[in-house]
PDB file of C-alpha atoms in Angstrom:
ATOM      1  CA  UNK A   1       0.107   0.077  -0.181  1.00 53.00           C
ATOM      2  CA  UNK A   2       1.465   2.986  -1.210  1.00 72.00           C
ATOM      3  CA  UNK A   3       2.079   6.221   0.879  1.00 91.00           C
ATOM      4  CA  UNK A   4       1.504   9.966   0.127  1.00 96.00           C
ATOM      5  CA  UNK A   5       3.166  10.590  -2.947  1.00 96.00           C
ATOM      6  CA  UNK A   6       4.367  14.125  -3.847  1.00 97.00           C
ATOM      7  CA  UNK A   7       6.101  15.440  -6.899  1.00 96.00           C
ATOM      8  CA  UNK A   8       8.292  16.480  -7.923  1.00 97.00           C
ATOM      9  CA  UNK A   9      10.782  16.044  -5.035  1.00 97.00           C
ATOM     10  CA  UNK A  10      12.928  19.453  -5.597  1.00 97.00           C
ATOM     11  CA  UNK A  11      11.521  22.418  -7.676  1.00 98.00           C
ATOM     12  CA  UNK A  12      13.574  25.040  -8.669  1.00 98.00           C
ATOM     13  CA  UNK A  13      12.204  28.033  -9.935  1.00 98.00           C
ATOM     14  CA  UNK A  14      12.864  31.655 -10.711  1.00 97.00           C
ATOM     15  CA  UNK A  15      11.023  34.939  -8.970  1.00 97.00           C
ATOM     16  CA  UNK A  16       7.847  35.813 -10.886  1.00 97.00           C
ATOM     17  CA  UNK A  17       7.399  32.051 -12.294  1.00 98.00           C
ATOM     18  CA  UNK A  18       4.704  29.465 -11.054  1.00 98.00           C
ATOM     19  CA  UNK A  19       5.484  26.535  -9.125  1.00 98.00           C
ATOM     20  CA  UNK A  20       2.583  23.575  -9.276  1.00 98.00           C
ATOM     21  CA  UNK A  21       3.431  20.892  -6.763  1.00 98.00           C
ATOM     22  CA  UNK A  22       1.268  17.599  -6.721  1.00 98.00           C
ATOM     23  CA  UNK A  23       0.305  15.321  -3.822  1.00 97.00           C
ATOM     24  CA  UNK A  24      -1.922  12.171  -4.509  1.00 97.00           C
ATOM     25  CA  UNK A  25      -2.962  10.694  -0.960  1.00 96.00           C
ATOM     26  CA  UNK A  26      -2.670   7.241   0.541  1.00 94.00           C
ATOM     27  CA  UNK A  27      -5.240   4.460  -0.670  1.00 91.00           C
ATOM     28  CA  UNK A  28      -9.070   5.284   0.678  1.00 89.00           C
ATOM     29  CA  UNK A  29      -7.612   8.612   2.251  1.00 91.00           C
ATOM     30  CA  UNK A  30     -10.173  11.405   1.361  1.00 91.00           C
ATOM     31  CA  UNK A  31      -8.659  13.843   3.129  1.00 93.00           C
ATOM     32  CA  UNK A  32      -5.789  16.622   2.752  1.00 95.00           C
ATOM     33  CA  UNK A  33      -3.862  18.729   4.551  1.00 95.00           C
ATOM     34  CA  UNK A  34      -0.677  21.111   2.937  1.00 97.00           C
ATOM     35  CA  UNK A  35       2.113  22.377   5.216  1.00 97.00           C
ATOM     36  CA  UNK A  36       4.652  24.682   4.767  1.00 97.00           C
ATOM     37  CA  UNK A  37       8.221  24.659   6.734  1.00 95.00           C
ATOM     38  CA  UNK A  38      10.335  27.112   6.509  1.00 91.00           C
ATOM     39  CA  UNK A  39      14.383  26.629   7.521  1.00 84.00           C
ATOM     40  CA  UNK A  40      14.656  26.301  11.195  1.00 81.00           C
ATOM     41  CA  UNK A  41      10.786  26.580  11.529  1.00 86.00           C
ATOM     42  CA  UNK A  42       8.222  23.547  12.874  1.00 88.00           C
ATOM     43  CA  UNK A  43       5.805  22.857  10.054  1.00 93.00           C
ATOM     44  CA  UNK A  44       2.497  25.402   9.306  1.00 95.00           C
ATOM     45  CA  UNK A  45      -0.610  24.455   8.516  1.00 95.00           C
ATOM     46  CA  UNK A  46      -2.000  26.210   4.800  1.00 96.00           C
ATOM     47  CA  UNK A  47      -5.231  24.084   3.604  1.00 96.00           C
ATOM     48  CA  UNK A  48      -7.389  21.420   4.674  1.00 95.00           C
ATOM     49  CA  UNK A  49      -9.019  19.841   1.291  1.00 95.00           C
ATOM     50  CA  UNK A  50     -11.252  17.053   0.619  1.00 93.00           C
ATOM     51  CA  UNK A  51     -12.354  15.696  -2.980  1.00 87.00           C
ATOM     52  CA  UNK A  52     -13.584  18.967  -4.636  1.00 87.00           C
ATOM     53  CA  UNK A  53     -13.971  21.208  -1.533  1.00 93.00           C
ATOM     54  CA  UNK A  54     -11.452  23.481   0.265  1.00 94.00           C
ATOM     55  CA  UNK A  55     -12.535  23.180   4.014  1.00 93.00           C
ATOM     56  CA  UNK A  56     -10.170  25.139   5.870  1.00 93.00           C
ATOM     57  CA  UNK A  57      -7.738  27.603   3.882  1.00 94.00           C
ATOM     58  CA  UNK A  58      -6.860  29.636   7.409  1.00 93.00           C
ATOM     59  CA  UNK A  59      -3.180  29.341   6.920  1.00 93.00           C
ATOM     60  CA  UNK A  60      -3.163  29.795   3.146  1.00 94.00           C
ATOM     61  CA  UNK A  61      -1.320  33.502   2.190  1.00 93.00           C
ATOM     62  CA  UNK A  62      -4.524  35.342   0.517  1.00 89.00           C
ATOM     63  CA  UNK A  63      -2.750  36.561  -2.509  1.00 94.00           C
ATOM     64  CA  UNK A  64      -0.728  33.889  -5.522  1.00 97.00           C
ATOM     65  CA  UNK A  65      -1.514  30.544  -3.558  1.00 97.00           C
ATOM     66  CA  UNK A  66      -4.560  28.068  -4.214  1.00 97.00           C
ATOM     67  CA  UNK A  67      -5.422  24.650  -3.217  1.00 97.00           C
ATOM     68  CA  UNK A  68      -7.354  22.438  -4.894  1.00 96.00           C
ATOM     69  CA  UNK A  69      -8.318  18.509  -4.955  1.00 95.00           C
ATOM     70  CA  UNK A  70     -10.119  17.312  -8.147  1.00 92.00           C
ATOM     71  CA  UNK A  71     -12.920  14.580  -8.111  1.00 89.00           C
ATOM     72  CA  UNK A  72     -10.033  12.692 -10.290  1.00 89.00           C
ATOM     73  CA  UNK A  73      -6.310  13.141  -9.853  1.00 91.00           C
ATOM     74  CA  UNK A  74      -3.676  14.409  -7.331  1.00 95.00           C
ATOM     75  CA  UNK A  75      -4.580  17.753  -4.948  1.00 97.00           C
ATOM     76  CA  UNK A  76      -2.511  20.769  -6.645  1.00 97.00           C
ATOM     77  CA  UNK A  77      -0.904  23.015  -4.096  1.00 98.00           C
ATOM     78  CA  UNK A  78      -0.392  26.514  -6.705  1.00 98.00           C
ATOM     79  CA  UNK A  79       2.257  29.422  -6.287  1.00 98.00           C
ATOM     80  CA  UNK A  80       2.279  31.820  -8.585  1.00 97.00           C
ATOM     81  CA  UNK A  81       4.376  34.872  -9.002  1.00 97.00           C
ATOM     82  CA  UNK A  82       6.996  33.613  -6.512  1.00 97.00           C
ATOM     83  CA  UNK A  83       9.185  34.937  -4.504  1.00 97.00           C
ATOM     84  CA  UNK A  84      12.783  34.408  -2.377  1.00 95.00           C
ATOM     85  CA  UNK A  85       9.972  33.871   0.938  1.00 94.00           C
ATOM     86  CA  UNK A  86       8.645  30.973  -0.860  1.00 96.00           C
ATOM     87  CA  UNK A  87      10.990  29.277  -0.378  1.00 96.00           C
ATOM     88  CA  UNK A  88      10.408  26.428   2.040  1.00 96.00           C
ATOM     89  CA  UNK A  89       9.443  22.759   2.108  1.00 96.00           C
ATOM     90  CA  UNK A  90       6.119  21.909   1.712  1.00 98.00           C
ATOM     91  CA  UNK A  91       4.459  18.502   3.197  1.00 97.00           C
ATOM     92  CA  UNK A  92       1.309  17.191   1.944  1.00 97.00           C
ATOM     93  CA  UNK A  93      -0.346  14.924   4.527  1.00 95.00           C
ATOM     94  CA  UNK A  94      -3.639  12.736   4.261  1.00 94.00           C
ATOM     95  CA  UNK A  95      -5.996  11.177   6.464  1.00 92.00           C
ATOM     96  CA  UNK A  96      -9.178   9.127   6.021  1.00 90.00           C
ATOM     97  CA  UNK A  97     -11.343  11.038   8.144  1.00 84.00           C
ATOM     98  CA  UNK A  98     -10.964  14.257  10.075  1.00 80.00           C
ATOM     99  CA  UNK A  99     -11.208  12.588  13.895  1.00 79.00           C
ATOM    100  CA  UNK A 100      -8.511  13.392  15.651  1.00 75.00           C
ATOM    101  CA  UNK A 101      -7.855   9.358  15.964  1.00 75.00           C
ATOM    102  CA  UNK A 102      -7.649   9.549  12.248  1.00 79.00           C
ATOM    103  CA  UNK A 103      -3.731   9.529  12.084  1.00 87.00           C
ATOM    104  CA  UNK A 104      -1.769  12.386   9.749  1.00 90.00           C
ATOM    105  CA  UNK A 105       0.291  10.763   7.115  1.00 93.00           C
ATOM    106  CA  UNK A 106       2.668  12.842   5.725  1.00 95.00           C
ATOM    107  CA  UNK A 107       4.202  12.812   2.156  1.00 96.00           C
ATOM    108  CA  UNK A 108       8.431  13.033   1.544  1.00 96.00           C
ATOM    109  CA  UNK A 109       7.813  17.064   0.382  1.00 97.00           C
ATOM    110  CA  UNK A 110       8.472  19.560  -2.066  1.00 98.00           C
ATOM    111  CA  UNK A 111      12.013  21.216  -1.324  1.00 97.00           C
ATOM    112  CA  UNK A 112      10.759  24.842  -3.760  1.00 97.00           C
ATOM    113  CA  UNK A 113      13.733  26.903  -3.815  1.00 97.00           C
ATOM    114  CA  UNK A 114      13.400  30.134  -5.968  1.00 97.00           C
ATOM    115  CA  UNK A 115      16.422  31.774  -7.436  1.00 95.00           C
TER     116      UNK A 115
ATOM    117  CA  UNK B   1       2.834  33.829  18.912  1.00 69.00           C
ATOM    118  CA  UNK B   2       4.282  30.482  19.090  1.00 82.00           C
ATOM    119  CA  UNK B   3       1.236  28.609  20.690  1.00 93.00           C
ATOM    120  CA  UNK B   4       3.662  25.346  21.040  1.00 95.00           C
ATOM    121  CA  UNK B   5       6.700  25.462  22.061  1.00 96.00           C
ATOM    122  CA  UNK B   6      10.227  23.345  21.826  1.00 96.00           C
ATOM    123  CA  UNK B   7      12.513  24.898  23.845  1.00 92.00           C
ATOM    124  CA  UNK B   8      15.706  22.862  23.273  1.00 94.00           C
ATOM    125  CA  UNK B   9      16.469  22.966  19.891  1.00 94.00           C
ATOM    126  CA  UNK B  10      18.729  19.857  20.205  1.00 96.00           C
ATOM    127  CA  UNK B  11      19.424  17.172  22.484  1.00 97.00           C
ATOM    128  CA  UNK B  12      22.554  14.693  22.609  1.00 97.00           C
ATOM    129  CA  UNK B  13      22.092  10.761  24.376  1.00 98.00           C
ATOM    130  CA  UNK B  14      24.092   8.070  24.968  1.00 97.00           C
ATOM    131  CA  UNK B  15      22.717   4.856  23.418  1.00 97.00           C
ATOM    132  CA  UNK B  16      20.857   2.867  25.722  1.00 97.00           C
ATOM    133  CA  UNK B  17      20.197   5.924  28.085  1.00 97.00           C
ATOM    134  CA  UNK B  18      16.909   7.774  28.300  1.00 98.00           C
ATOM    135  CA  UNK B  19      16.011  10.399  26.302  1.00 98.00           C
ATOM    136  CA  UNK B  20      13.493  13.307  27.314  1.00 98.00           C
ATOM    137  CA  UNK B  21      11.778  15.713  24.959  1.00 98.00           C
ATOM    138  CA  UNK B  22       9.731  18.451  25.993  1.00 98.00           C
ATOM    139  CA  UNK B  23       6.914  20.440  24.861  1.00 98.00           C
ATOM    140  CA  UNK B  24       5.300  23.564  26.551  1.00 97.00           C
ATOM    141  CA  UNK B  25       1.733  24.948  25.293  1.00 97.00           C
ATOM    142  CA  UNK B  26      -0.029  27.893  25.723  1.00 96.00           C
ATOM    143  CA  UNK B  27      -3.644  27.581  24.351  1.00 93.00           C
ATOM    144  CA  UNK B  28      -5.227  26.297  27.461  1.00 93.00           C
ATOM    145  CA  UNK B  29      -8.018  24.852  24.869  1.00 92.00           C
ATOM    146  CA  UNK B  30      -5.356  22.347  23.412  1.00 94.00           C
ATOM    147  CA  UNK B  31      -6.412  18.830  24.288  1.00 92.00           C
ATOM    148  CA  UNK B  32      -5.135  16.791  21.946  1.00 93.00           C
ATOM    149  CA  UNK B  33      -1.308  16.400  21.445  1.00 95.00           C
ATOM    150  CA  UNK B  34       0.881  14.470  19.118  1.00 95.00           C
ATOM    151  CA  UNK B  35       4.797  13.494  18.404  1.00 97.00           C
ATOM    152  CA  UNK B  36       6.470  13.141  14.992  1.00 96.00           C
ATOM    153  CA  UNK B  37       9.732  12.032  14.264  1.00 97.00           C
ATOM    154  CA  UNK B  38      11.434  13.434  10.972  1.00 95.00           C
ATOM    155  CA  UNK B  39      14.493  11.960   9.401  1.00 95.00           C
ATOM    156  CA  UNK B  40      16.025  14.492   6.937  1.00 91.00           C
ATOM    157  CA  UNK B  41      14.528  14.155   3.552  1.00 88.00           C
ATOM    158  CA  UNK B  42      11.488  12.513   4.761  1.00 92.00           C
ATOM    159  CA  UNK B  43       8.243  13.830   5.926  1.00 94.00           C
ATOM    160  CA  UNK B  44       6.726  13.707   9.276  1.00 95.00           C
ATOM    161  CA  UNK B  45       6.120  10.323  11.071  1.00 95.00           C
ATOM    162  CA  UNK B  46       3.021   9.865  13.700  1.00 94.00           C
ATOM    163  CA  UNK B  47       4.746   8.617  16.723  1.00 96.00           C
ATOM    164  CA  UNK B  48       2.478   8.580  19.343  1.00 96.00           C
ATOM    165  CA  UNK B  49      -0.498  10.752  20.729  1.00 95.00           C
ATOM    166  CA  UNK B  50      -2.006  11.740  24.364  1.00 96.00           C
ATOM    167  CA  UNK B  51      -5.807  13.049  25.037  1.00 94.00           C
ATOM    168  CA  UNK B  52      -5.823  14.946  27.912  1.00 93.00           C
ATOM    169  CA  UNK B  53      -8.173  13.199  29.805  1.00 94.00           C
ATOM    170  CA  UNK B  54      -5.086  11.271  29.947  1.00 95.00           C
ATOM    171  CA  UNK B  55      -1.830  11.631  31.968  1.00 96.00           C
ATOM    172  CA  UNK B  56       0.528   8.961  30.384  1.00 97.00           C
ATOM    173  CA  UNK B  57       0.270   7.281  27.102  1.00 97.00           C
ATOM    174  CA  UNK B  58       2.787   4.285  26.330  1.00 97.00           C
ATOM    175  CA  UNK B  59       3.443   2.381  23.294  1.00 96.00           C
ATOM    176  CA  UNK B  60       6.903   0.082  23.629  1.00 97.00           C
ATOM    177  CA  UNK B  61       9.918   2.239  23.948  1.00 97.00           C
ATOM    178  CA  UNK B  62       7.967   5.546  23.557  1.00 98.00           C
ATOM    179  CA  UNK B  63       5.809   7.201  26.520  1.00 98.00           C
ATOM    180  CA  UNK B  64       4.545  10.610  26.405  1.00 98.00           C
ATOM    181  CA  UNK B  65       4.151  12.586  29.622  1.00 98.00           C
ATOM    182  CA  UNK B  66       1.080  14.974  29.904  1.00 98.00           C
ATOM    183  CA  UNK B  67       0.912  18.106  32.828  1.00 97.00           C
ATOM    184  CA  UNK B  68      -2.027  19.753  32.318  1.00 96.00           C
ATOM    185  CA  UNK B  69      -1.788  22.294  34.706  1.00 95.00           C
ATOM    186  CA  UNK B  70       1.635  23.244  33.662  1.00 96.00           C
ATOM    187  CA  UNK B  71       1.002  22.918  29.969  1.00 97.00           C
ATOM    188  CA  UNK B  72       3.817  20.844  29.672  1.00 97.00           C
ATOM    189  CA  UNK B  73       4.365  17.311  27.759  1.00 97.00           C
ATOM    190  CA  UNK B  74       7.577  15.183  27.469  1.00 98.00           C
ATOM    191  CA  UNK B  75       8.303  12.304  25.469  1.00 98.00           C
ATOM    192  CA  UNK B  76      10.279   9.328  26.744  1.00 98.00           C
ATOM    193  CA  UNK B  77      12.330   6.931  24.487  1.00 98.00           C
ATOM    194  CA  UNK B  78      13.943   4.024  26.379  1.00 97.00           C
ATOM    195  CA  UNK B  79      16.165   3.027  25.835  1.00 97.00           C
ATOM    196  CA  UNK B  80      17.673   4.876  23.161  1.00 98.00           C
ATOM    197  CA  UNK B  81      18.815   3.566  19.846  1.00 97.00           C
ATOM    198  CA  UNK B  82      20.835   5.227  17.040  1.00 96.00           C
ATOM    199  CA  UNK B  83      17.918   5.130  14.651  1.00 96.00           C
ATOM    200  CA  UNK B  84      15.844   7.175  17.420  1.00 97.00           C
ATOM    201  CA  UNK B  85      18.311  10.331  15.506  1.00 97.00           C
ATOM    202  CA  UNK B  86      15.969  12.379  14.009  1.00 97.00           C
ATOM    203  CA  UNK B  87      14.119  15.482  14.644  1.00 96.00           C
ATOM    204  CA  UNK B  88      11.555  15.397  17.142  1.00 98.00           C
ATOM    205  CA  UNK B  89       8.030  17.830  16.624  1.00 96.00           C
ATOM    206  CA  UNK B  90       5.320  18.444  19.177  1.00 97.00           C
ATOM    207  CA  UNK B  91       1.986  19.253  17.812  1.00 95.00           C
ATOM    208  CA  UNK B  92      -1.705  19.913  19.605  1.00 94.00           C
ATOM    209  CA  UNK B  93      -4.996  20.774  18.198  1.00 91.00           C
ATOM    210  CA  UNK B  94      -8.313  22.046  20.305  1.00 88.00           C
ATOM    211  CA  UNK B  95     -11.774  20.523  20.720  1.00 84.00           C
ATOM    212  CA  UNK B  96     -12.867  22.397  17.288  1.00 81.00           C
ATOM    213  CA  UNK B  97     -10.340  20.542  15.637  1.00 74.00           C
ATOM    214  CA  UNK B  98      -8.884  22.893  14.278  1.00 78.00           C
ATOM    215  CA  UNK B  99      -5.396  22.230  12.322  1.00 87.00           C
ATOM    216  CA  UNK B 100      -2.470  20.711  13.902  1.00 90.00           C
ATOM    217  CA  UNK B 101      -0.190  23.568  15.449  1.00 93.00           C
ATOM    218  CA  UNK B 102       3.528  22.574  15.495  1.00 94.00           C
ATOM    219  CA  UNK B 103       6.453  23.014  17.544  1.00 95.00           C
ATOM    220  CA  UNK B 104      10.104  24.080  15.575  1.00 94.00           C
ATOM    221  CA  UNK B 105      11.126  20.691  16.485  1.00 95.00           C
ATOM    222  CA  UNK B 106      14.326  19.230  18.402  1.00 97.00           C
ATOM    223  CA  UNK B 107      16.855  17.242  16.654  1.00 97.00           C
ATOM    224  CA  UNK B 108      17.632  14.641  19.029  1.00 98.00           C
ATOM    225  CA  UNK B 109      21.365  12.640  18.403  1.00 98.00           C
ATOM    226  CA  UNK B 110      21.663   8.976  19.780  1.00 98.00           C
ATOM    227  CA  UNK B 111      25.264   8.488  20.045  1.00 96.00           C
ATOM    228  CA  UNK B 112      26.688   4.525  19.991  1.00 90.00           C
TER     229      UNK B 112
END
């Protein structure tokens, strides 16, 4: 049973370009969470999605960032017009349900570097 | 404002001894706590959790203790093994099931 998959693992973008990060949850999981980890920091929640719905985006920057989890295919975190401050590790997690007893399983992350 | 604090960025322990990782929180609404372990270039892995109705939860070599009055929890690893060397994150949530809030992590090095 494959775990949470994220790709690409490493992504380099120049300022002003777009970054698209993909996350495939574990089989049977319909809840997806995106987190960002800045250097020397903990993980910060960005957005929580269920299939076709954004449930909680309280941690998402208001501009340039968007997320989706379509009926078919992976969840996508999209960052438009990237800036150097967007350089970070972006982790996706999935769970079977939203109950706190349902463990969030994390993917290996995408390391975004903005030049 | 950091609601979950791990004040020790790093900790070194001899193999076979006890590792104690500490975590403090400021939000009195938090009632569910988790520890995750993270190796370099990998995502965090769930280790153990505790609800505020308990003050201790044990799973093999890992035990988490919760002191609600002090808003403090700790993770004990006994005996420590070289493979335990990793960054450990404490996380918390409240009854509204709001998103997990993570500390900055403590890097544990277990020396053989």
